[in-house]
Amino acid sequence: MEVLLAVVIGTLYATGLYMMMRRSIVKLVIGLALLAYGSNLLIFTINGVTRGAPPIVPEGAVQPVEPFADPLPQALILTAIVIGFGVQAFTLVLFKRTYQSTQTDDLDAITSTEQSGKLKLPDMSRRGS
Amino acid sequence: MDSVILRTATRYLLPLLLLFSLFALLRGHNEPGGGFVGGLVASTAFVLYAIGCGVKSARELLMISPRRLIGVGLLVAGISGIIGLLASGVFMTAQWSTRDFPVVGKLGTPLLFDIGVYLVVVGVTLTIIFALAEGEE
Amino acid sequence: MLDVLTGGLMLIGALFMLVAAVGLLRMPDLFLRMSATTKAATLGTGSILIAVAVYFGETGVTSRALATIVFLLLTAPVAAHMLGRAGYFQGVKLADATLIDELAGRYNLVTHRLESRDIQPASNEPAGEAEPS
Amino acid sequence: MIGAVLAGFIAALFAPWIHRAARGWAGWLIALVPAGLTLYFGAHLERLAGGETFSAVYAWVSSLGTDLAFRLDGLGALFALIISGVGALVIIYGGGYLKGDPQLGRFYAYVLMFMGAMLGVVLADNLITLFVFWELTSISSYLLIGFYHSEADSRASALQALLVTGTGGLAMLAGLVLLGQATGTYTISEMVTQPQAAQSSSLYGAILVLVLLGAFTKSAQFPFHFWLPGAMAAPTPVSAYLHSATMVKAGIYLLARLSPVLGGTDAWQISVTAVGGVTMVLGAYVAWRQVDLKRILAYSTVSALGMLVFLLGIGTEYAVKAALTVLLAHSLYKGTLFLVAGALDHETGTRDVTRLGGLWRAMPWTGTAALLGAASMAGLPPLFGFISKEVFYKAAYDAPDLAGPLTAAAVTGSVFMVTAAALVSLKPFFGARLETPKHPHEAPPSMLLGPVVLAGLGVLFAFVPSWVAEYGIRTAVEATLNHAAEIELELWPGLNVVLLLSLLTVAAGLAVYALRVPLQPWADRVDLGARVGPERGYRVLLGGMLWTADRQTRILQNGYLRVYLMTIVLTTVALTGYTLLTRADIEGVWRLPDARFYEIVVVALIVVAAIVVTQVQSRLAAVLALATVGYGVSLLYIMFGAPDLAMTQFSIETLTVVLFVLVIYRLPRFATLTNRAARLRDALIAASAGVLMTSLVLILTADTSRRHVTTFFSENSVLLAKGRNIVNVILVDFRAFDTLGEIIVLSVAAAGVYALMRLRPERERREALPETRATVELSAMAEADPPAEPQAADSGR
Amino acid sequence: MMSLEEFALFVILPILVVAAALAFVRLLRGPSLPDRVVALDVMNTLGIGIMGTYAIATDHAEFLDVAIALALISFLGTVAFAYYIERRV
Amino acid sequence: MRLFLMNTLLALAWIALTGTFTPVNFLFGFALGFSLLWFTQRLRPPTNYFSKVVQVLEFVLFFLAELVVANIRVLVVVLSPRLSISPAVVAIPLDVRSDTAITLLGNLITLTPGTLYLDVSHDRSVMYVHTMFVDDLDAFRSRIKQGFERRVMEILR
Amino acid sequence: MNVLLLLPILIPFLTAVSALIFWHNRAIQRRLNVMGGIAHPLAGIALLVAVWREGIQATQIGNWPAPFGITVVADLFSAIMVVMTGLMGLIVAVYSLGSIDARRESFGYYPLLHTLLMGVTGAFLTGDMFNLYVWFEVMLIASFVLMALGGHRQQLEGALKYVTLNLMSSALFLTSVGILYNLAGTLNMADLSVRLSNGAVDSGLATVLAVMFMVAFGIKAGLFPLFFWLPASYHTPPIAITALFSGLLTKVGVYALVRIFTLIFVQDIDYTHTLMLIIAGFTMVTGVLGAVAQTEVRRLLSFHIISQIGYLLMGLGLYTELALTGTIYFMVHVIIAKSALFLVSGIVQRVAGSYDLKHLGGLYRARPGLALLFFVPAMALAGLPPLSGFWAKLALVRAGLETTEYLIVAVSLGVSMLTLFSMTKIWAEAFWKDRPDPDRPFAPLRHRRELVVPVIALAALSVILGIGAEPMLALARDAAAQLLNPAGYIEAVLRGAA
Ligand code: NA
Ligand code: NA
């Protein structure tokens, strides 16, 4: 199963990074989200996947029944997800405000904080559609 | 939005959602759930209400400003840790009641902490969504 | 015996959900798709949840399963209604087979208020640009 | 002794205040400090001559082997006397020269600070302490050269001097540290006792080069000499003090001080003598062809410094004696001439020798001092300069190797020095009276004291040569060589080759002076320095550095976020990938999946949805596909025993969708902005990162037997933490500290969103675009009036 | 003879995930945004079913709680989407 | 009185949710319910539960039957090779006016055969319904009115 | 002792929470800000004294034994950094009173400020890798908001890049922590140290992971070629915020690097630490050249941050006691000097109306006091003896020469020359040069006390740290010794464990 999950994880990282390297603000933030899925799933996967055995102690028992999923990575991911959510919410709004302020969502046009105007990238084109 | 059935459904859903949110919160120590999910469900209730009946009504219903709720939640969580500090000299050491309660099991500072989490999550979600919804007049 | 009941309920549920999905895929317009899915999905989920209740046979589980069903019954139509409205404002095309559209032209496109009689001759044109598919 | 060093710094602190309080008398008052120091050092001469040394050690930065160790020996005393003595005169002189200048207070402070630093250099017995003061002299010099800071020239010259001496200084620092390493001590007096330690070290070559770099830049040796004429932008008393009498001699001091440790080797003799010789000839040659008095003096200083280095390179006992004699003589006559030049400038308004002439009558005292100084510089008897010239020639003439060429170089340099001396003394004061911008008067007493005293000393010393030899030169030579020496100085050594050479020198020098106008065009043709000289090199280097800096920054910090991201991704992939391939064992990693049908479908769904996200044209459709990915991931969590995780992920997913919808429905739709090639390139880069992560997962999941702390949680969750849901117990108890941080993050994010939405710059709020305003918001339908929010009071602070 | 748990795992779950895949095809094809949202909504509902089934398959009632949470919260997502589709027109 | 009932119901719902029937849990649930009711008091339109129990039960059975029938019909259509549908959006004049009634009606319509509640006009006089199969518009209208609206009016009266 | 470890975290926490609750009352917030600002460094100093006297302090949050619970632990290095955090917090808190506008104050400036301090302090004190991630995030989100607070276009543009690139780093950090747990089965740093050194973990994979951490922290620290976010954003928020960021944020990245590359990843020093030296060299050079190319003071100083990070990394790469002493001392020095420079430039802007050297001038004559306040930290930064930067440089140079890493020494000396060059550039342009627009008078400085006192304090510290370098150097040396010999740390953390 880890093999398939490994492929999923690779895909999430790749698509996330690809989206981040676009020129659109929205794609950027979507890319960040994909990246977050990727890292969460990676932690989940590498620390041992156990089919259908949540780390919950049955009522009346003192210990969970073996085999059970490692609870610690789950707790870590949970924390990471929630943190990621907070950060993402802020990021989204920040990007929206940036768009409103600059009146463009083309990241290539958002360079005014650096003295770079003269450098042209080979793959830059005017806005398409 | 002028939708009768959304508005009506929301009014009936709200108590149900809140009830479930408390359920999730209180039971979280033993079953899936906890302050975070509980808080999210509770905020869902208010967000739905805001969509159905307007943000202003939702704010009135909530009574306390979501931002203050954040502060209160953090304070509750902090206090739960400080209780441990005062009682045993180590921050966040759990202090438990001696007897069991239904659903919750034993009452203790970890639950208080989770309540803090719950309040923070409600406050945070609503702060964000209300602020966005009220937009930029 | 209970196993058979559970299994049967699950199977019925799963099949209805499959039908809902097929309907979603096959139906020619938004409204027909929703028409197919709201029912089938609700019933399908409902059966599975009842199967869960039967399987576990605990008060807590049963009551939660039932609560979920009630919730679904309460919310699925609301969601469909909301999406239908949205579709109307977006100018979603009705299937060619549609006999009549008595709603056409009755939404005020500015206030989004729905009237009981026609307020404009034109059928509903989208007020803004539609999302390209 | 530390008091003597610190006196300058402490006085510097109070100097501006004294200046404000004492007005015109401040210079005289402040000069009491260096004058007192002169007496203090003078009072030690007797006992120094008796072979005593004085040292004091105060713990300072012991962790780095740096103590405030000071040691007064003959060499130090000679320098210290020059420093404090000339310092006193220059301060008095400066009071007159800069009378009325609002910055005069600062001038006193800087000069005093410099003096303290310079005393520190010559008294320090610890290499690092020496370096500390060394750098302080550089920075004082920077502040003083830039004294007329409104002038772009002054600023550029100050910078040039700082960069050249600073760079040399840093090289020297490395050299000194290496020297400390090689000898095992930073204490100079200890180091001197074991010269073989450094010279036998494998680092000797590096040490030598680095230390010499420091000394040569500071002492304006070719090819680093060019900063010194530039430094003439400083007020003239500064030039006299720093750039002639003292600071530039710090390099000489260092060479002398370290000559027992580093000297005596072939490498030392060849490099030091050669550099000194070239500098000596070149400086003098350039000097006579200048028209600015100060530049003439500056180049002649370069030449004199070359002379000193040249002598120290020869390194015989006699050469050292000659060097120290020349040093003393030079300080006296060059100080005189600079102060005279300042007086001329001050009184006439120009320093251009071609515009000065016949001033003797107007400025007789100044003229006298000038004549005495220049005569000393030219090496005429009966002046101290004559004595120094004699020993200089003799040192070259008696050099163990290559005496012929060395003597020739010495004579050549000296010839032009004579010309230069004539130029600064004869030309302004004699001949036809020329009109000057200002009507000349005799300089005020404060400005006469310095030149007259210095010139007078030049005469006086010539008549007490044995006293000077005994109390000034001998102890210094002994301190330098670290062994006893016999020193004699005579005003009249008798008729010999050296005297003949001296006569020849004076005659030739005066001849060049007389013929200087016809010679000038011929000389210009020989002059390569102006075209390919080191100053040009400095400019090219500086310009190249600026160009590189600009270019590099433009390329690196180009402003394009996607390029930044690409760089970071590539760096990560390259470093991690390389390490993985070279360091990790990746056997047995590739294996077949063991999966169930529904798992495969879910996985496929996620993969397809993720790819769809990248390809879809509609933003909201992308959000929906993203949500599908999220739901799919949640399903995976369900399937692998993580209900809490799934629950959280589902809830978050939904909330995220709501947020996305709330936020992005106003943003413009996607457009394809990059071309196909760029997309392909990015896809490849992204895929490489994906492959890396996939490989990592495969490698890491090949062995999952490494749980370590988990058992504790499962064993104690119920018993000690009283909860059955272990994940939740971890979150609120075992690792509640994490959760505390987590809710803080959430809180701050909420505060941030709130602030972003509500707190707008004034201008932007006023100019809110119509379409922005017209957009319907949630509250619109609820007839919302803005809720009670804090007054964003713009009381403007 | 297959146990109930196996039945859930190897019959019911595959049906449900296939249904989800079909719904996803609709999500891809649209054509309108509401169509896609309907598809997502159906996928959510399927998710509830999957979790119920999984609860049976693994004999862990905990998964039901997840299903409830999903039901409660995903409704909000659909409503919000619908609301904003309408608003942005 | 009505509030007390609601409160009790909520307490019972709590017990159902938690699955633990003990007096303490009931009291706890009651307390929770009380606070919720207090919290949500401004939302509630008047209803009368007690007398309607029978009608409600009858109604539920009717509805479940409709739901099953509807689904089978949809199943048949969806799976038939040719989609034999004749959709329409129909305006149906309304007699009920209350929010609750309209909501209930709308939900019922959506959940039953081939029909989908779309919206109600602002003045609440007309409801718009989408249907999958229609031959006769009037017959359709009256089926809705008789089958659903009547029953809804009954239980909500 | 427990309390001493927690106070530096709890004080800013309670300050922030109280300020959040009094969201509507600026006056109370300002008072809370000062109270918290004073209490924080005091708590830090108390902790430092305790560590100095009694050795490494550790406590287990929730009383769960290490390595299962989360450890809060302070060795000398941590404690020094905590004191610096408190100090910078106080300085900026006071400066903010006079420089942050009322609107920002109304929108949570003070709670954000103290949350940032809390995050930084937490990062310095935690003994757990995942908890470190959490504190990093606390610090980051607070910095995100502070950077964007006010909503000016430049701020938003800067924040966009700042946020995106830092989130990349966070994702990588998180991934690496997950892998670390997979490899070692524990998150406790001391336990990790034990398990990585006793062969329980595949050392090849550990090296791979080490490199991943290097990149993740490298982004936060602003290393070459990962620093882009810094020059893109640091000059955009109000100067008090920039000063705080410059003083603390990248330093947390460096702290993390030092921590893990002395405590945990020391199994392949030849590879990892050599790599670090290479990166350090490039970081120094590209940073300083970037600075040289700027004409805007804040940008120039921002590029310098990068350059100085190179020095900090150099010490770690050399990995000797002297080198780490240099790094720690350099850290303290650069926090003080750099913040002072930013704060001074803020005053310059208030007086002369610009941050741009082209528009500045004439301040040497008109505001000599200000000139002095600039000159001292500027020369300290350039490494002029006997100011603080010199000793830092000297320690590193000595360490480099002793380990025969001549190239990096040469680079570091060259870079120090360029640093001097760029400092004199500001000096010459803003202070010496005449004012280009003589008609525009200098503005009187309002809120003089709040603005000037912090700067004087920093300049004085820089001088004291230079002339009286020995105590701090001795402290840094002891801290370095602790770093190089992790046994004490491990013992202190795992003491209670089985
Ligand atoms: Na920084
Ligand atoms: Na930073």
mmCIF file of N, CA and C and ligand atoms in Angstrom, chain G residues 162 166 220-221 229-230 234 245-246 248-251 305, ligand 2:
data_model
loop_
_atom_site.group_PDB
_atom_site.id
_atom_site.type_symbol
_atom_site.label_atom_id
_atom_site.label_comp_id
_atom_site.label_asym_id
_atom_site.label_seq_id
_atom_site.Cartn_x
_atom_site.Cartn_y
_atom_site.Cartn_z
ATOM 1 N N TYR G 162 7.225 36.955 1.217
ATOM 2 C CA TYR G 162 7.674 36.515 2.535
ATOM 3 C C TYR G 162 6.880 35.285 2.959
ATOM 4 N N ASN G 166 8.335 31.407 3.056
ATOM 5 C CA ASN G 166 8.435 30.840 4.389
ATOM 6 C C ASN G 166 7.543 29.613 4.534
ATOM 7 N N LYS G 220 14.607 29.831 6.366
ATOM 8 C CA LYS G 220 14.249 30.729 7.480
ATOM 9 C C LYS G 220 15.426 31.626 7.848
ATOM 10 N N ALA G 221 16.608 31.036 7.799
ATOM 11 C CA ALA G 221 17.770 31.806 8.220
ATOM 12 C C ALA G 221 18.218 32.783 7.134
ATOM 13 N N TRP G 229 13.183 35.822 0.082
ATOM 14 C CA TRP G 229 12.068 36.459 0.769
ATOM 15 C C TRP G 229 12.517 37.663 1.577
ATOM 16 N N LEU G 230 13.753 37.629 2.016
ATOM 17 C CA LEU G 230 14.169 38.652 2.973
ATOM 18 C C LEU G 230 14.323 40.024 2.326
ATOM 19 N N TYR G 234 11.669 42.771 3.809
ATOM 20 C CA TYR G 234 12.011 43.365 5.106
ATOM 21 C C TYR G 234 11.896 44.883 5.141
ATOM 22 N N PHE G 245 12.255 42.041 13.316
ATOM 23 C CA PHE G 245 12.471 40.891 12.439
ATOM 24 C C PHE G 245 13.957 40.670 12.230
ATOM 25 N N SER G 246 14.620 41.773 11.920
ATOM 26 C CA SER G 246 16.035 41.647 11.601
ATOM 27 C C SER G 246 16.783 41.120 12.810
ATOM 28 N N LEU G 248 15.597 39.211 15.254
ATOM 29 C CA LEU G 248 15.245 37.912 15.801
ATOM 30 C C LEU G 248 14.965 36.803 14.805
ATOM 31 N N LEU G 249 14.238 37.116 13.735
ATOM 32 C CA LEU G 249 13.653 36.008 12.982
ATOM 33 C C LEU G 249 14.677 35.099 12.318
ATOM 34 N N THR G 250 15.536 35.690 11.500
ATOM 35 C CA THR G 250 16.519 34.816 10.855
ATOM 36 C C THR G 250 17.404 34.142 11.894
ATOM 37 N N LYS G 251 17.547 34.817 13.030
ATOM 38 C CA LYS G 251 18.409 34.246 14.067
ATOM 39 C C LYS G 251 17.797 32.965 14.622
ATOM 40 N N ILE G 305 21.785 41.646 6.497
ATOM 41 C CA ILE G 305 21.347 40.555 7.381
ATOM 42 C C ILE G 305 21.839 39.240 6.805
HETATM 43 NA NA NA H 2 13.544 36.706 9.277
#
